[in-house]
Short mmCIF file of C-alpha atoms and ligand atoms in Angstrom, two decimals:
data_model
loop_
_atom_site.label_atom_id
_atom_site.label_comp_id
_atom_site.label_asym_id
_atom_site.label_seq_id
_atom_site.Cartn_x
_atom_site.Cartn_y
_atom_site.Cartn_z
CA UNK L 1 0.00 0.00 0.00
CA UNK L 2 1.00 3.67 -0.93
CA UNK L 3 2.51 4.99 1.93
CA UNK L 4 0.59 7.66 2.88
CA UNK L 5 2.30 11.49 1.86
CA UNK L 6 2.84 13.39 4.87
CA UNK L 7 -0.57 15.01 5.22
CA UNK L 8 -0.60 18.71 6.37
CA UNK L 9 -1.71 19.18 9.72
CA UNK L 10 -4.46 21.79 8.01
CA UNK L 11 -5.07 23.88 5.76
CA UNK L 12 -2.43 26.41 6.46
CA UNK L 13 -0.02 23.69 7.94
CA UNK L 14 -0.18 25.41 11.25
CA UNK L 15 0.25 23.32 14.24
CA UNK L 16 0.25 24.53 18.00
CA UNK L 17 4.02 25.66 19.57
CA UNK L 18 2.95 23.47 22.40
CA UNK L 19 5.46 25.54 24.21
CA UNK L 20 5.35 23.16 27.54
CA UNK L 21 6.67 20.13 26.00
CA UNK L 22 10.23 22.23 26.05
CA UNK L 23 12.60 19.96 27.82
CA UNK L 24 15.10 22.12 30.09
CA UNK L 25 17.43 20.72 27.86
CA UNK L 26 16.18 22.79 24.47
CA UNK L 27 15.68 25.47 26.79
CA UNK L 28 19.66 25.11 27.58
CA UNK L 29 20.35 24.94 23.58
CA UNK L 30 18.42 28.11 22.93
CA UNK L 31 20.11 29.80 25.93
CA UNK L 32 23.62 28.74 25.01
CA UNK L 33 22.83 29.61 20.88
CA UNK L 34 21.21 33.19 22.15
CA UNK L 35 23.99 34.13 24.70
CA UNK L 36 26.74 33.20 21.81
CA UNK L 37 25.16 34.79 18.89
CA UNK L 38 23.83 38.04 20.26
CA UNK L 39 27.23 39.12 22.06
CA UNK L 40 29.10 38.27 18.85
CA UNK L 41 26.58 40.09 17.00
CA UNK L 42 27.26 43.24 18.41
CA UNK L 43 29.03 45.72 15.86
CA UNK L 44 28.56 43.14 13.34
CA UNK L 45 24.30 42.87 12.64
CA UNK L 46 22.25 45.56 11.36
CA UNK L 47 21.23 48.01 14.28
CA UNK L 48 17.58 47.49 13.20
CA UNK L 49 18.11 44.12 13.96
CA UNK L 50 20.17 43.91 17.53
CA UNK L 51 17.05 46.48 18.22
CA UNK L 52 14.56 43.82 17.23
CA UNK L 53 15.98 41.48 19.80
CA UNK L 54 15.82 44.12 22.52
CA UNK L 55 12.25 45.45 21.73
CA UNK L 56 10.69 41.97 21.59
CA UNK L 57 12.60 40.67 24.91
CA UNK L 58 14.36 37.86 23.08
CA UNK L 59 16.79 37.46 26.06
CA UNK L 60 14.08 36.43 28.18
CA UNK L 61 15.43 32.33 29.19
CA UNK L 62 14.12 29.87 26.94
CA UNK L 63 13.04 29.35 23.73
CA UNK L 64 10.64 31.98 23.25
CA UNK L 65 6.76 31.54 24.04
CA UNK L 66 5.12 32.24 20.34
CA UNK L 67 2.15 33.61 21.55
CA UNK L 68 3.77 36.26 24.12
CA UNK L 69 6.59 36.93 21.10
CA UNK L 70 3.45 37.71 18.88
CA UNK L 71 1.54 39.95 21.03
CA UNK L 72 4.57 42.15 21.07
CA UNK L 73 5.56 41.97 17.19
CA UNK L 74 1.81 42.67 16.46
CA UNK L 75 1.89 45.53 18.48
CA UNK L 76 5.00 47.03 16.14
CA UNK L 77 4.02 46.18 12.84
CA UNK L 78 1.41 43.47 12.74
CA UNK L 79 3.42 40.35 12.28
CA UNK L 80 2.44 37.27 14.47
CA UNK L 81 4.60 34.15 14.64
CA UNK L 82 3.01 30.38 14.10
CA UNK L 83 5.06 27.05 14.63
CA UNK L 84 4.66 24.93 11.55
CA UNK L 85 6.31 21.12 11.15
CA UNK L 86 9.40 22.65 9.10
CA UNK L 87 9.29 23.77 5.71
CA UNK L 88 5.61 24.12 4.03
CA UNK L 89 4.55 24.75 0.38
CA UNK L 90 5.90 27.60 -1.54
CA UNK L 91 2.20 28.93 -2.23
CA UNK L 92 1.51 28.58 2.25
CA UNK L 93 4.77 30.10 2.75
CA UNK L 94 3.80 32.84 0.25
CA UNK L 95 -0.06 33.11 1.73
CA UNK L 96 1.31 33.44 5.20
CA UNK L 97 3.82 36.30 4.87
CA UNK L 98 1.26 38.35 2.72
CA UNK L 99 -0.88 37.95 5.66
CA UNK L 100 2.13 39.27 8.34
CA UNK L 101 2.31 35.69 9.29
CA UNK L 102 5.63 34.35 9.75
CA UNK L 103 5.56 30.49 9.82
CA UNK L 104 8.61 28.88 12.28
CA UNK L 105 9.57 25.82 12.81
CA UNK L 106 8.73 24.54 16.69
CA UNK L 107 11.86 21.88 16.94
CA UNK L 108 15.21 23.50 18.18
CA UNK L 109 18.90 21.47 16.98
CA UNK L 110 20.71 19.06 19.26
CA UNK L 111 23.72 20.23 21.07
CA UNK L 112 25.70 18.31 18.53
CA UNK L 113 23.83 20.24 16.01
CA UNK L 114 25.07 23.51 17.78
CA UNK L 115 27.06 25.03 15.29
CA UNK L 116 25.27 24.20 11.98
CA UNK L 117 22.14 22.24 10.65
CA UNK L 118 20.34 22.37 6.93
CA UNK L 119 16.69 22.25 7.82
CA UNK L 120 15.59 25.66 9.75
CA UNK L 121 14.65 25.29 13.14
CA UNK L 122 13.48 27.76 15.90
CA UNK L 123 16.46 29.21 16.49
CA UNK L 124 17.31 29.64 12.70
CA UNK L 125 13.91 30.97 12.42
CA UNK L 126 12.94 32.91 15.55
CA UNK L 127 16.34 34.53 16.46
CA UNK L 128 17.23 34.66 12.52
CA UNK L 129 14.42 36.19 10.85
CA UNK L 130 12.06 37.70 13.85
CA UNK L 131 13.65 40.72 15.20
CA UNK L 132 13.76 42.23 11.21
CA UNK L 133 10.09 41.57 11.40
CA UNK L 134 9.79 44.89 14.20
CA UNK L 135 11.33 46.93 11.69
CA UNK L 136 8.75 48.59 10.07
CA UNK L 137 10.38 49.02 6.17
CA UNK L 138 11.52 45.26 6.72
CA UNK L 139 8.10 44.03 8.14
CA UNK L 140 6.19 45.35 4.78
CA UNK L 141 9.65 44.19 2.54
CA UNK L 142 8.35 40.79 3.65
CA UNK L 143 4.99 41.10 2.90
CA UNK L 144 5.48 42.58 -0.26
CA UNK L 145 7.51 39.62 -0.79
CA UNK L 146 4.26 37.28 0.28
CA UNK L 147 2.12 39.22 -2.12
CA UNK L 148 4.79 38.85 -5.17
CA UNK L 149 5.42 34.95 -4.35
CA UNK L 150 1.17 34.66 -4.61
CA UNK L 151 1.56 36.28 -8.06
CA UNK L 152 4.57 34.53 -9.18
CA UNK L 153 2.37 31.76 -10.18
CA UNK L 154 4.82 30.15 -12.89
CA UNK L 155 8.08 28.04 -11.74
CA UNK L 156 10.28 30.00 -13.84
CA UNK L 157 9.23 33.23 -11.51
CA UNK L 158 9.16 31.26 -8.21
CA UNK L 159 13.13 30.16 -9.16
CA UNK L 160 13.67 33.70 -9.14
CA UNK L 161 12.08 34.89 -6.15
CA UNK L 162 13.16 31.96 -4.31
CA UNK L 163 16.47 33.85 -5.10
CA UNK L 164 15.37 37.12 -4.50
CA UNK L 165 14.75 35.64 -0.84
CA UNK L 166 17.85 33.83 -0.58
CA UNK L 167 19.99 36.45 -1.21
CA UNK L 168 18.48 39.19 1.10
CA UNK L 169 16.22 37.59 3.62
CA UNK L 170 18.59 34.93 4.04
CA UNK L 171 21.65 36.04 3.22
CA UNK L 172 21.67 39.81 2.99
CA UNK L 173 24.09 42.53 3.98
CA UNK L 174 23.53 45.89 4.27
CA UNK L 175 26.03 49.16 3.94
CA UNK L 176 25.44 51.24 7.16
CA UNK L 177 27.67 54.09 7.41
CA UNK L 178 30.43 52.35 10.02
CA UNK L 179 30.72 49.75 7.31
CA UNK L 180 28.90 46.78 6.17
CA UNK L 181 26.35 44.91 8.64
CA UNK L 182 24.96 41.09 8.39
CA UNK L 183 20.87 41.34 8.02
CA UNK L 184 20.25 37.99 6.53
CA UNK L 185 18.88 35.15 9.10
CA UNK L 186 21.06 32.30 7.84
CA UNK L 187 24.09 34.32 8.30
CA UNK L 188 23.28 35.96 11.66
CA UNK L 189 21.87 32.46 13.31
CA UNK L 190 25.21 30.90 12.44
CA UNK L 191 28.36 31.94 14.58
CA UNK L 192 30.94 31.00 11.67
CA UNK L 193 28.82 32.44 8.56
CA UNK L 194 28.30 35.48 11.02
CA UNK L 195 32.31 36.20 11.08
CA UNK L 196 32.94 34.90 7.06
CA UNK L 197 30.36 36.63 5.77
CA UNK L 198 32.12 40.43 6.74
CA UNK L 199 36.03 39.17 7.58
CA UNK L 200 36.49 36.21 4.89
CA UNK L 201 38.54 37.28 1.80
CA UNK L 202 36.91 34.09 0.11
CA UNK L 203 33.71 35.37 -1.39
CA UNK L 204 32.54 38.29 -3.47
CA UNK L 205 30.48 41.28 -1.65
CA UNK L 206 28.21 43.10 -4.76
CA UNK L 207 26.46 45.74 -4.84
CA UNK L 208 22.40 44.62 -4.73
CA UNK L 209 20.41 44.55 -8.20
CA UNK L 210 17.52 42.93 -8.40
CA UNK L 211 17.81 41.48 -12.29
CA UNK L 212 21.57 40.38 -11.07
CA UNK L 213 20.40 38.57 -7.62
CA UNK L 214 17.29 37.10 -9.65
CA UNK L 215 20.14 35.05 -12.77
CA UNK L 216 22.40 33.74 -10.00
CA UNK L 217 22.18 30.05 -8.14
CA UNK L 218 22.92 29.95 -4.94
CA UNK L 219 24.02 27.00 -2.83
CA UNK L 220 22.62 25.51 -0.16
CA UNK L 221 24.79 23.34 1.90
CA UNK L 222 27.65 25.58 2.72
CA UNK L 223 28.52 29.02 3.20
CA UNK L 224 27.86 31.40 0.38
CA UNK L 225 30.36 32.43 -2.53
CA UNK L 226 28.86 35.97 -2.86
CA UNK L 227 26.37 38.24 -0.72
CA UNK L 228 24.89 40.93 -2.23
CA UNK L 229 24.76 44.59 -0.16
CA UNK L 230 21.84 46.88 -0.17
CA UNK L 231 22.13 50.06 0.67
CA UNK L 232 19.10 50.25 3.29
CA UNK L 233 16.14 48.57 3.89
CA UNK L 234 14.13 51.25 2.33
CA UNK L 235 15.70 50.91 -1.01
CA UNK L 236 15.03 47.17 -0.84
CA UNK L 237 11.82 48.05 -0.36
CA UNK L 238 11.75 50.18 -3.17
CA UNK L 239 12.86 48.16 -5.84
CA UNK L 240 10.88 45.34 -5.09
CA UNK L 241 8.01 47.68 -4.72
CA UNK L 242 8.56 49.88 -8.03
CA UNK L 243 9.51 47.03 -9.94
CA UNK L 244 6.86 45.75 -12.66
CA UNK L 245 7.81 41.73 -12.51
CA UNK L 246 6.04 40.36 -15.59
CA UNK L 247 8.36 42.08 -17.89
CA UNK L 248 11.40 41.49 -15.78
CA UNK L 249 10.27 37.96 -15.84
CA UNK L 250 10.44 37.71 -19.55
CA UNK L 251 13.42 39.79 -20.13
CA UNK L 252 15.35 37.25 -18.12
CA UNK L 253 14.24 34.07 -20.39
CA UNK L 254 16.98 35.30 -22.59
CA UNK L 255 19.75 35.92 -19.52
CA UNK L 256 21.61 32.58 -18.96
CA UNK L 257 21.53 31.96 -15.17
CA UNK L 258 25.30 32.60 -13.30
CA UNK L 259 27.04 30.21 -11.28
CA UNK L 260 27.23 31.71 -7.66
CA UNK L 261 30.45 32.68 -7.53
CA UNK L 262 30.97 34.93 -10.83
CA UNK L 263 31.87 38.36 -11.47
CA UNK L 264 30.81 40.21 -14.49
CA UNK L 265 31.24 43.59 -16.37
CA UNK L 266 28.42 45.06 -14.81
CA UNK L 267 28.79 44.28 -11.02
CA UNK L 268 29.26 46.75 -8.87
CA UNK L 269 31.97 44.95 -6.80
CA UNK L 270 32.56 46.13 -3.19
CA UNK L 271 35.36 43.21 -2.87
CA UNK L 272 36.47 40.13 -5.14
CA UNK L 273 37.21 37.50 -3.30
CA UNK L 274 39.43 34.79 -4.12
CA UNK L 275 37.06 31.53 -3.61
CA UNK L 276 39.83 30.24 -0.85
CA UNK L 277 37.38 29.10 1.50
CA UNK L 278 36.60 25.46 -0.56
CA UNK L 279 40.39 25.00 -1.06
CA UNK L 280 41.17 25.43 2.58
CA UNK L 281 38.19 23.32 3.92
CA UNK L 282 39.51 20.45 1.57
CA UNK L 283 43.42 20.83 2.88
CA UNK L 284 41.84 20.70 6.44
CA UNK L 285 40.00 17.73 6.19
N1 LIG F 1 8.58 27.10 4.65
N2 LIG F 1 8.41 27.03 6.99
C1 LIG F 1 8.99 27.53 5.87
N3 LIG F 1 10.00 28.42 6.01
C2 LIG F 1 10.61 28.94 4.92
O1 LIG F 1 11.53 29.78 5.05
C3 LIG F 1 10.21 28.53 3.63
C4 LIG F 1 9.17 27.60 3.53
N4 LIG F 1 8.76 27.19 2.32
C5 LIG F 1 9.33 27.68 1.09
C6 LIG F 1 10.45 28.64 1.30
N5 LIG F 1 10.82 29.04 2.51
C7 LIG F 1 11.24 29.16 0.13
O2 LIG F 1 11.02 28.38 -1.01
C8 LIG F 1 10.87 30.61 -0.19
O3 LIG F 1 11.69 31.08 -1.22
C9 LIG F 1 9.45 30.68 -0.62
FE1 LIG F 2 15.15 31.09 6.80
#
């Protein structure tokens, strides 16, 4: 017989946080990823961001209660925050975050998962991409994403948002005037992207353009070979706002896609980097 797909919990793949089945262990884990990540943090993330942990009392001990986290994000800029299995489908992921709905996953790593796991979970989601969500120009950035993704309709387009959200949401930097600062929530959940990402002469740092971030892969299982800079959150914002996507869409059918870690003509480049990072990880095996 079949075996059965996994079936969604609902409709909208929402399940309850069931935030009293914490074991003081995962409590521990959170404690010892918080405690690492936001003193290391300091100088290095986004100010909007260190002030997203502080406004919505992130420190408090434990892994935070979803329903007390909400009550104070919906009183900044209407987002709540839901615990979902893990990853749900592109079109509930997209239905959610045009409703100011961001979806997190409930289960937090194992200690021996401390420094780096694929699948997001609570920590990756909550401390990665929650304290953005009190910044007003990010919190309707992400919507506006929400509302795009619901249009996108065709796979060609979702490729390219999916990109669009890899390389900002997830892996954004922004220019501030002391320098660059980390914004993206894969980078700033994870204590060794969090120092490669600004210090590491291995990848490329480009200036942000949407038709450039929305031709190039990306990679999933390791650190990135470029991150893209924008120059504020408002300009983000702006772009994705201003920009009609149907014929950006088709003028890209003719733009071959670019490996992750090229360079070309047009680029603004803030640094080239030399790609070292895959060499020395295979000489220190
Ligand atoms: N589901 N829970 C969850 N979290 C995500 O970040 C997520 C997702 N589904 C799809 C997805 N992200 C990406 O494909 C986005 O580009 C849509
Ligand atoms: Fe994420």
């Amino acid at each position: 017989m079949e075996r059965a797909a996994h079936a969604p919990p609902s409709e909208d793949w929402i399940i309850p946080q069931a935030w009293a089945d914490y074991t003081p262990q995962e409590h521990a884990t959170w404690d010892a990823l918080f405690a690492r990540q936001s003193a290391m943090l300091q100088g290095r993330a986004a100010p909007a961001f260190l002030n997203g942990l502080d406004v919505l009392k992130m420190g408090h001990p434990g892994v935070p209660d979803f329903d007390e986290l909400s009550e104070r994000l919906r009183a900044l800029t209407g987002w709540t925050v839901k615990a979902v299995p893990g990853l749900v489908p592109d079109e509930v992921f997209f239905r959610h975050l045009a409703n100011r709905t961001f979806v997190a996953g409930r289960f937090i790593r194992t200690p021996q998962q401390i420094d780096y796991l694929q699948e997001p979970d609570v920590f990756h989601d909550v401390f990665g991409h929650v304290p953005l969500l009190s910044d007003p120009v990010f919190a309707d950035y992400m919507q506006a994403y929400g509302e795009g993704g619901l249009r996108a309709g065709s796979l060609g387009a979702l490729k390219r948002l999916a990109r669009l959200y890899w390389y900002t949401v997830e892996f954004g930097l922004v220019r501030q005037p002391e320098g660059l600062r980390l914004y993206g929530a894969g980078i700033v959940s994870s204590y060794g992207e969090s120092v490669f990402a600004l210090d590491d002469r291995s990848p490329n740092r480009l200036g942000f353009d949407l038709r450039r971030v929305m031709r190039t892969q990306y990679r999933i299982d390791d650190y990135q070979q470029t991150y893209f800079v924008i120059d504020s959150f408002e300009d983000l914002l702006r772009q994705t706002l201003e920009t009609d996507f149907a014929p950006l869409y088709a003028g890209l059918e003719a733009a071959p896609d670019l490996a992750p870690d090229a360079v070309i003509a047009s680029d603004l480049v803030l640094s080239r980097g030399d790609q070292s990072y895959a060499q020395r990880k295979k000489a220190a095996l």
